Amino acid sequence: MKKIVISTGGGDAPGLNAVIYAVVKSATLRGWEVYGSRSGYKGLLDLDEMVRLTPEIVEDITPTGGTILGCTNKGNPFAMPVENLAGETLIRDVSERILKNFNRMGFACHIAVGGDGSLEIAHRFAKLGMPVVGVPKTIDNDLEATNLTFGFDTAVSTATEAIDKLHSTAKSHDRVMVVEVMGREAGWIALNSGISGGADVILIPEIVFDIDKVCAKIGDNELHGKDYAIVVVAEGAQEKECDVFCREGEVGMQEVVLGGVGEWVAQRIRDKTKKDTRSLVLGHLQRGGTPTTFDRLLALRFGAAAVRLVESETFDHMVALATPAMIAVPLAEAIKSRKKVNMDNDKVLTAREIGICFGD
Ligand code: F6P
């Protein structure tokens, strides 16, 4: 009888609970025991934070958002922020303790569900001898090795619904409405929701924008009798000769926190066009709520496929969608490159052909 452990690392994404459900159900069917490590590696670090997962415990979780195990983006075991007796925060490598606990529990494998950062950590553990299977997770959908990640469809649906609703105010008040969506390095959420929601301008990290081009599009709208505009901006979008907008990074965080470009763009449009311009940030609304049917199904498939990889001992690999199949990709390869929006992507071509401006 095998004993396996599952953890959810990094930020939450709709569909995490569906992965846990599928792992628990399909592992139990094989007669295995499943444990959950709370808050990423916390359960493996401190066994009091380890929970036994049974089919009864996970019975109703598939449609729920978040993760029953909790997650953290401050939990890198190779650089963990630890408070000493004097109250100072020090960075410590606690990987050895995690490996010891893993072996003490007699686990046959760790299923690590996470984005690029968490999968990189999982790969480091694999190199230290821990049998690991990865499951890709990110609402940004920016992992090259898989056609899609769960959470993305839900995030795009939420963003599209928000953009749809903004049309009322924009049109009634002749305003420019700027909406900031997530997307650190890749503009997939902005692109998909912007096209579907009827945006006039979409600004993404892959295309450095010129604010004069953005304002020219707003002016062009007016020439054609449309006195309002919707601008969708990915948080990682960058104006020509400017930096990406970020708030301070925190000690131990895997990545700095982005945000602020939406209001910056709104202010620039206000100054240059004198039009009534407002901004809003969708933020974590995009990560919340019940996963769409598409995301649930993808997450369930990822979970079941991960258990198949454990069974065949295909360790140091990640499950990936190569439509319509589930495949195994070596983790070393999976963490190598980001999936960015290419300029010859059909969605970009479509957007341009229906008159959407990218600020270039
Ligand atoms: O990677 C997913 C993501 O949603 C990014 O788009 C965003 O920059 C980041 O997570 C925000 O994470 P948090 O608010 O948890 O720091």
Short mmCIF file of C-alpha atoms and ligand atoms in Angstrom, two decimals:
data_model
loop_
_atom_site.label_atom_id
_atom_site.label_comp_id
_atom_site.label_asym_id
_atom_site.label_seq_id
_atom_site.Cartn_x
_atom_site.Cartn_y
_atom_site.Cartn_z
CA MET A 1 0.00 0.00 0.00
CA LYS A 2 1.40 3.36 -1.06
CA LYS A 3 1.22 6.57 0.98
CA ILE A 4 1.38 9.80 -0.97
CA VAL A 5 1.29 13.47 -0.04
CA ILE A 6 -0.18 16.41 -1.95
CA SER A 7 0.50 20.12 -1.48
CA THR A 8 -0.81 23.29 -3.11
CA GLY A 9 1.81 26.03 -3.42
CA GLY A 10 1.96 29.64 -4.62
CA GLY A 11 -1.25 31.63 -5.08
CA ASP A 12 -4.69 30.02 -5.09
CA ALA A 13 -6.53 29.31 -8.34
CA PRO A 14 -10.03 28.04 -9.04
CA GLY A 15 -9.72 24.28 -9.59
CA LEU A 16 -7.19 23.43 -6.85
CA ASN A 17 -9.83 21.59 -4.85
CA ALA A 18 -10.87 19.63 -7.92
CA VAL A 19 -7.25 18.43 -8.30
CA ILE A 20 -7.21 17.36 -4.64
CA TYR A 21 -10.55 15.56 -5.13
CA ALA A 22 -9.32 13.59 -8.15
CA VAL A 23 -6.03 12.67 -6.47
CA VAL A 24 -7.77 11.43 -3.32
CA LYS A 25 -10.45 9.49 -5.20
CA SER A 26 -8.18 7.82 -7.74
CA ALA A 27 -5.43 7.04 -5.20
CA THR A 28 -7.98 5.57 -2.77
CA LEU A 29 -9.36 3.41 -5.57
CA ARG A 30 -5.87 1.93 -5.89
CA GLY A 31 -5.82 1.22 -2.16
CA TRP A 32 -3.36 4.04 -1.36
CA GLU A 33 -3.44 6.54 1.50
CA VAL A 34 -3.36 10.27 0.78
CA TYR A 35 -2.08 13.03 3.05
CA GLY A 36 -2.23 16.77 2.55
CA SER A 37 0.57 19.14 3.50
CA ARG A 38 -0.99 22.41 4.70
CA SER A 39 0.18 25.76 3.26
CA GLY A 40 2.59 24.39 0.69
CA TYR A 41 5.45 22.67 2.52
CA LYS A 42 4.34 23.63 6.04
CA GLY A 43 2.87 20.15 6.67
CA LEU A 44 6.07 18.48 5.56
CA LEU A 45 8.07 20.82 7.76
CA ASP A 46 5.89 20.39 10.83
CA LEU A 47 3.98 17.10 10.86
CA ASP A 48 1.23 18.67 13.03
CA GLU A 49 0.25 20.50 9.86
CA MET A 50 -0.16 17.25 7.92
CA VAL A 51 -3.72 16.03 7.36
CA ARG A 52 -5.07 12.68 6.25
CA LEU A 53 -7.31 13.13 3.20
CA THR A 54 -10.13 10.64 2.66
CA PRO A 55 -12.91 10.51 0.05
CA GLU A 56 -15.35 11.63 2.79
CA ILE A 57 -13.28 14.76 3.50
CA VAL A 58 -13.07 15.80 -0.14
CA GLU A 59 -16.60 14.75 -1.12
CA ASP A 60 -18.06 18.21 -1.84
CA ILE A 61 -15.00 20.27 -2.69
CA THR A 62 -14.84 20.13 -6.52
CA PRO A 63 -17.02 23.22 -7.15
CA THR A 64 -15.38 25.32 -4.43
CA GLY A 65 -12.74 28.02 -4.94
CA GLY A 66 -9.44 28.26 -3.06
CA THR A 67 -7.78 25.17 -1.61
CA ILE A 68 -8.75 23.17 1.48
CA LEU A 69 -5.01 22.76 2.16
CA GLY A 70 -4.20 26.47 2.08
CA CYS A 71 -1.31 27.88 0.07
CA THR A 72 1.43 30.45 0.38
CA ASN A 73 3.84 32.33 -1.83
CA LYS A 74 6.25 32.83 1.09
CA GLY A 75 6.98 29.16 1.59
CA ASN A 76 10.14 28.39 -0.39
CA PRO A 77 11.82 25.70 1.79
CA PHE A 78 15.21 26.60 0.29
CA ALA A 79 14.81 30.21 1.45
CA MET A 80 12.19 30.16 4.19
CA PRO A 81 11.59 33.30 6.28
CA VAL A 82 11.96 32.17 9.91
CA GLU A 83 11.60 34.37 12.98
CA ASN A 84 14.34 34.02 15.63
CA LEU A 85 13.95 34.58 19.41
CA ALA A 86 14.80 38.26 19.01
CA GLY A 87 11.89 38.65 16.58
CA GLU A 88 14.12 39.10 13.55
CA THR A 89 13.21 37.45 10.25
CA LEU A 90 16.02 35.29 8.89
CA ILE A 91 16.12 33.29 5.68
CA ARG A 92 16.83 29.59 6.27
CA ASP A 93 17.15 26.46 4.11
CA VAL A 94 14.79 23.93 5.71
CA SER A 95 14.82 21.42 2.85
CA GLU A 96 16.73 18.76 4.83
CA ARG A 97 14.07 18.69 7.56
CA ILE A 98 11.37 18.33 4.89
CA LEU A 99 13.18 15.40 3.29
CA LYS A 100 13.56 13.73 6.69
CA ASN A 101 9.85 14.13 7.46
CA PHE A 102 8.92 12.88 3.99
CA ASN A 103 10.93 9.68 4.58
CA ARG A 104 9.74 9.35 8.19
CA MET A 105 6.13 9.35 6.97
CA GLY A 106 7.02 6.67 4.43
CA PHE A 107 5.66 8.63 1.48
CA ALA A 108 6.14 7.12 -1.97
CA CYS A 109 5.61 10.43 -3.77
CA HIS A 110 4.82 14.12 -3.38
CA ILE A 111 2.25 15.58 -5.78
CA ALA A 112 3.16 19.27 -5.95
CA VAL A 113 0.44 21.49 -7.40
CA GLY A 114 1.75 24.93 -8.27
CA GLY A 115 2.94 27.55 -10.71
CA ASP A 116 6.44 28.10 -12.05
CA GLY A 117 7.93 28.93 -8.62
CA SER A 118 6.42 25.90 -6.87
CA LEU A 119 7.34 23.56 -9.72
CA GLU A 120 10.92 24.81 -9.60
CA ILE A 121 11.03 23.99 -5.88
CA ALA A 122 9.52 20.55 -6.60
CA HIS A 123 12.26 19.93 -9.18
CA ARG A 124 14.95 20.85 -6.62
CA PHE A 125 13.48 18.30 -4.21
CA ALA A 126 13.42 15.69 -6.99
CA LYS A 127 17.13 16.30 -7.52
CA LEU A 128 17.64 15.68 -3.78
CA GLY A 129 15.94 12.30 -4.10
CA MET A 130 12.27 13.02 -3.34
CA PRO A 131 9.95 11.30 -5.84
CA VAL A 132 7.85 14.18 -7.16
CA VAL A 133 5.02 14.62 -9.67
CA GLY A 134 4.00 18.17 -10.60
CA VAL A 135 0.58 19.57 -11.50
CA PRO A 136 0.65 22.98 -13.26
CA LYS A 137 -1.44 25.78 -11.81
CA THR A 138 -1.67 29.44 -12.74
CA ILE A 139 -4.53 31.72 -13.69
CA ASP A 140 -2.04 33.56 -15.94
CA ASN A 141 -1.80 30.48 -18.22
CA ASP A 142 1.85 31.27 -18.89
CA LEU A 143 3.41 27.80 -18.68
CA GLU A 144 4.80 26.79 -22.08
CA ALA A 145 4.73 23.05 -21.40
CA THR A 146 0.95 22.72 -21.18
CA ASN A 147 -1.74 23.92 -23.60
CA LEU A 148 -3.73 25.30 -20.68
CA THR A 149 -3.73 25.59 -16.90
CA PHE A 150 -6.86 25.43 -14.76
CA GLY A 151 -8.02 28.70 -13.22
CA PHE A 152 -7.41 30.62 -16.42
CA ASP A 153 -10.88 30.06 -17.88
CA THR A 154 -12.52 31.15 -14.62
CA ALA A 155 -10.32 34.27 -14.44
CA VAL A 156 -11.11 35.19 -18.04
CA SER A 157 -14.85 34.68 -17.45
CA THR A 158 -14.75 36.94 -14.40
CA ALA A 159 -12.78 39.62 -16.26
CA THR A 160 -15.08 39.46 -19.30
CA GLU A 161 -18.17 39.81 -17.13
CA ALA A 162 -16.61 42.86 -15.44
CA ILE A 163 -15.73 44.46 -18.78
CA ASP A 164 -19.29 43.82 -20.04
CA LYS A 165 -20.64 45.67 -17.01
CA LEU A 166 -18.26 48.61 -17.48
CA HIS A 167 -19.78 49.37 -20.88
CA SER A 168 -22.93 50.78 -19.19
CA THR A 169 -21.11 53.48 -17.22
CA ALA A 170 -18.60 54.19 -19.98
CA LYS A 171 -21.40 54.73 -22.50
CA SER A 172 -23.79 56.61 -20.20
CA HIS A 173 -21.11 59.07 -19.03
CA ASP A 174 -18.98 59.26 -22.20
CA ARG A 175 -16.09 58.04 -20.11
CA VAL A 176 -12.90 56.12 -20.59
CA MET A 177 -12.89 53.13 -18.24
CA VAL A 178 -9.53 51.50 -17.58
CA VAL A 179 -9.57 48.04 -16.05
CA GLU A 180 -6.42 46.39 -14.69
CA VAL A 181 -6.38 42.60 -14.84
CA MET A 182 -3.80 40.02 -13.72
CA GLY A 183 -0.95 38.87 -15.94
CA ARG A 184 2.61 39.38 -14.72
CA GLU A 185 4.63 38.34 -17.72
CA ALA A 186 1.96 37.23 -20.16
CA GLY A 187 -1.14 39.07 -21.32
CA TRP A 188 -3.46 36.11 -21.88
CA ILE A 189 -6.16 37.21 -19.43
CA ALA A 190 -6.16 40.76 -20.85
CA LEU A 191 -6.17 39.49 -24.42
CA ASN A 192 -8.95 36.90 -24.04
CA SER A 193 -11.22 39.03 -21.86
CA GLY A 194 -10.49 42.24 -23.79
CA ILE A 195 -11.43 40.73 -27.14
CA SER A 196 -14.49 38.95 -25.74
CA GLY A 197 -15.62 41.98 -23.72
CA GLY A 198 -15.35 44.44 -26.61
CA ALA A 199 -12.39 46.50 -25.39
CA ASP A 200 -11.04 49.33 -27.55
CA VAL A 201 -7.50 49.04 -26.22
CA ILE A 202 -5.63 46.06 -24.73
CA LEU A 203 -2.23 46.61 -23.12
CA ILE A 204 -0.13 43.51 -22.43
CA PRO A 205 3.39 42.85 -21.10
CA GLU A 206 4.54 41.58 -24.50
CA ILE A 207 3.90 44.92 -26.28
CA VAL A 208 5.49 48.06 -24.82
CA PHE A 209 2.82 50.70 -25.30
CA ASP A 210 2.90 54.28 -26.49
CA ILE A 211 0.30 56.38 -24.65
CA ASP A 212 -0.11 58.64 -27.69
CA LYS A 213 -1.26 55.62 -29.72
CA VAL A 214 -3.75 54.76 -26.98
CA CYS A 215 -5.10 58.34 -26.98
CA ALA A 216 -5.23 58.36 -30.79
CA LYS A 217 -7.52 55.32 -30.64
CA ILE A 218 -9.79 57.10 -28.15
CA GLY A 219 -9.86 60.14 -30.49
CA ASP A 220 -10.65 57.89 -33.42
CA ASN A 221 -13.59 56.42 -31.49
CA GLU A 222 -14.96 59.97 -31.11
CA LEU A 223 -14.53 60.69 -34.81
CA HIS A 224 -16.73 57.66 -35.43
CA GLY A 225 -19.38 58.81 -32.97
CA LYS A 226 -18.32 56.63 -30.03
CA ASP A 227 -17.62 58.95 -27.10
CA TYR A 228 -16.45 56.31 -24.68
CA ALA A 229 -13.73 53.68 -24.55
CA ILE A 230 -12.77 50.59 -22.60
CA VAL A 231 -9.07 49.99 -21.94
CA VAL A 232 -7.93 46.63 -20.53
CA VAL A 233 -4.45 46.64 -18.99
CA ALA A 234 -2.50 43.61 -17.76
CA GLU A 235 -0.70 44.33 -14.47
CA GLY A 236 2.66 43.66 -16.15
CA ALA A 237 2.08 46.06 -19.07
CA GLN A 238 4.78 48.65 -19.58
CA GLU A 239 4.75 52.10 -21.13
CA LYS A 240 7.59 53.01 -23.47
CA GLU A 241 10.59 54.27 -21.49
CA CYS A 242 8.95 53.32 -18.16
CA ASP A 243 9.35 50.44 -15.72
CA VAL A 244 6.79 47.80 -14.83
CA PHE A 245 4.59 49.00 -11.95
CA CYS A 246 5.28 47.18 -8.72
CA ARG A 247 4.70 47.70 -5.06
CA GLU A 248 7.53 46.75 -2.66
CA GLY A 249 8.47 43.06 -2.56
CA GLU A 250 8.32 41.47 0.89
CA VAL A 251 11.17 39.53 2.53
CA GLY A 252 11.06 35.91 1.45
CA MET A 253 8.50 36.44 -1.29
CA GLN A 254 9.15 34.51 -4.46
CA GLU A 255 8.02 37.45 -6.60
CA VAL A 256 7.41 41.16 -6.13
CA VAL A 257 3.80 42.31 -6.03
CA LEU A 258 2.70 44.08 -9.20
CA GLY A 259 -0.06 46.68 -9.45
CA GLY A 260 -0.80 50.30 -10.24
CA VAL A 261 -0.45 50.44 -14.01
CA GLY A 262 -4.24 50.82 -14.50
CA GLU A 263 -4.44 54.09 -12.58
CA TRP A 264 -1.23 55.29 -14.24
CA VAL A 265 -2.73 54.70 -17.69
CA ALA A 266 -5.99 56.41 -16.62
CA GLN A 267 -4.08 59.47 -15.40
CA ARG A 268 -2.07 59.66 -18.63
CA ILE A 269 -5.29 59.45 -20.71
CA ARG A 270 -6.99 62.07 -18.50
CA ASP A 271 -4.02 64.46 -18.91
CA LYS A 272 -3.70 64.01 -22.64
CA THR A 273 -7.34 63.78 -23.79
CA LYS A 274 -9.10 65.72 -20.97
CA LYS A 275 -11.71 62.99 -21.04
CA ASP A 276 -13.46 61.82 -17.91
CA THR A 277 -11.44 58.68 -17.12
CA ARG A 278 -11.79 56.16 -14.30
CA SER A 279 -9.84 53.07 -13.37
CA LEU A 280 -10.48 49.93 -11.42
CA VAL A 281 -8.39 46.91 -10.45
CA LEU A 282 -10.04 43.49 -10.65
CA GLY A 283 -7.28 41.92 -8.56
CA HIS A 284 -8.10 38.76 -6.65
CA LEU A 285 -11.71 38.65 -7.85
CA GLN A 286 -10.10 36.85 -10.78
CA ARG A 287 -8.74 34.11 -8.53
CA GLY A 288 -11.91 33.61 -6.52
CA GLY A 289 -15.19 31.82 -6.81
CA THR A 290 -16.33 28.55 -8.20
CA PRO A 291 -14.27 27.18 -11.11
CA THR A 292 -15.98 27.08 -14.50
CA THR A 293 -16.96 23.67 -15.88
CA PHE A 294 -13.92 23.81 -18.14
CA ASP A 295 -11.52 24.44 -15.24
CA ARG A 296 -13.12 21.78 -13.05
CA LEU A 297 -12.81 19.17 -15.73
CA LEU A 298 -9.22 20.13 -16.54
CA ALA A 299 -8.28 20.10 -12.85
CA LEU A 300 -9.93 16.69 -12.31
CA ARG A 301 -8.08 15.33 -15.35
CA PHE A 302 -4.77 16.73 -14.07
CA GLY A 303 -5.36 15.11 -10.66
CA ALA A 304 -6.18 11.69 -12.12
CA ALA A 305 -3.25 11.90 -14.55
CA ALA A 306 -0.88 12.79 -11.68
CA VAL A 307 -1.89 9.60 -9.86
CA ARG A 308 -1.23 7.60 -13.06
CA LEU A 309 2.29 9.10 -13.13
CA VAL A 310 2.82 8.06 -9.50
CA GLU A 311 1.68 4.54 -10.39
CA SER A 312 4.10 4.30 -13.32
CA GLU A 313 6.85 5.97 -11.19
CA THR A 314 7.29 8.73 -13.76
CA PHE A 315 8.86 11.05 -11.19
CA ASP A 316 10.36 14.51 -11.65
CA HIS A 317 7.68 15.04 -14.33
CA MET A 318 4.64 17.28 -14.59
CA VAL A 319 1.26 16.41 -16.07
CA ALA A 320 0.40 18.60 -19.05
CA LEU A 321 -2.43 19.02 -21.51
CA ALA A 322 -1.46 18.31 -25.11
CA THR A 323 -5.01 18.49 -26.43
CA PRO A 324 -6.77 16.09 -26.32
CA ALA A 325 -4.26 13.98 -24.35
CA MET A 326 -2.64 14.23 -20.94
CA ILE A 327 1.11 13.84 -21.20
CA ALA A 328 4.13 13.84 -18.87
CA VAL A 329 6.74 16.57 -19.30
CA PRO A 330 10.08 16.53 -17.40
CA LEU A 331 9.95 19.22 -14.71
CA ALA A 332 13.33 20.55 -15.84
CA GLU A 333 11.81 21.29 -19.23
CA ALA A 334 8.49 22.56 -17.88
CA ILE A 335 10.06 25.30 -15.77
CA LYS A 336 12.39 26.50 -18.52
CA SER A 337 10.16 28.86 -20.47
CA ARG A 338 7.08 31.05 -20.17
CA LYS A 339 4.25 31.01 -22.69
CA LYS A 340 4.03 34.59 -23.93
CA VAL A 341 1.60 36.13 -26.40
CA ASN A 342 3.20 35.95 -29.86
CA MET A 343 2.56 38.74 -32.30
CA ASP A 344 1.43 36.25 -34.96
CA ASN A 345 -1.03 34.56 -32.58
CA ASP A 346 -4.47 34.38 -34.17
CA LYS A 347 -6.02 36.18 -31.19
CA VAL A 348 -3.71 39.15 -31.74
CA LEU A 349 -4.53 39.13 -35.46
CA THR A 350 -8.25 38.91 -34.69
CA ALA A 351 -8.03 41.78 -32.22
CA ARG A 352 -6.25 44.01 -34.71
CA GLU A 353 -8.74 43.10 -37.45
CA ILE A 354 -11.71 44.10 -35.29
CA GLY A 355 -10.08 47.44 -34.52
CA ILE A 356 -8.54 46.82 -31.11
CA CYS A 357 -5.43 48.91 -30.39
CA PHE A 358 -2.41 47.45 -28.52
CA GLY A 359 -0.75 50.84 -28.07
CA ASP A 360 1.90 50.06 -30.68
O1 F6P B 1 0.56 34.25 -10.83
C1 F6P B 1 -0.75 34.47 -10.63
C2 F6P B 1 -1.01 35.83 -10.07
O2 F6P B 1 -2.39 35.90 -10.01
C3 F6P B 1 -0.39 36.98 -10.86
O3 F6P B 1 -1.12 37.36 -11.97
C4 F6P B 1 -0.30 38.05 -9.81
O4 F6P B 1 0.71 38.98 -10.10
C5 F6P B 1 0.01 37.29 -8.60
O5 F6P B 1 -0.53 36.00 -8.76
C6 F6P B 1 -0.50 37.97 -7.36
O6 F6P B 1 -0.30 37.14 -6.28
P1 F6P B 1 -0.51 37.60 -4.75
O7 F6P B 1 -1.50 38.69 -4.72
O8 F6P B 1 -0.98 36.39 -4.07
O9 F6P B 1 0.82 38.04 -4.30
#
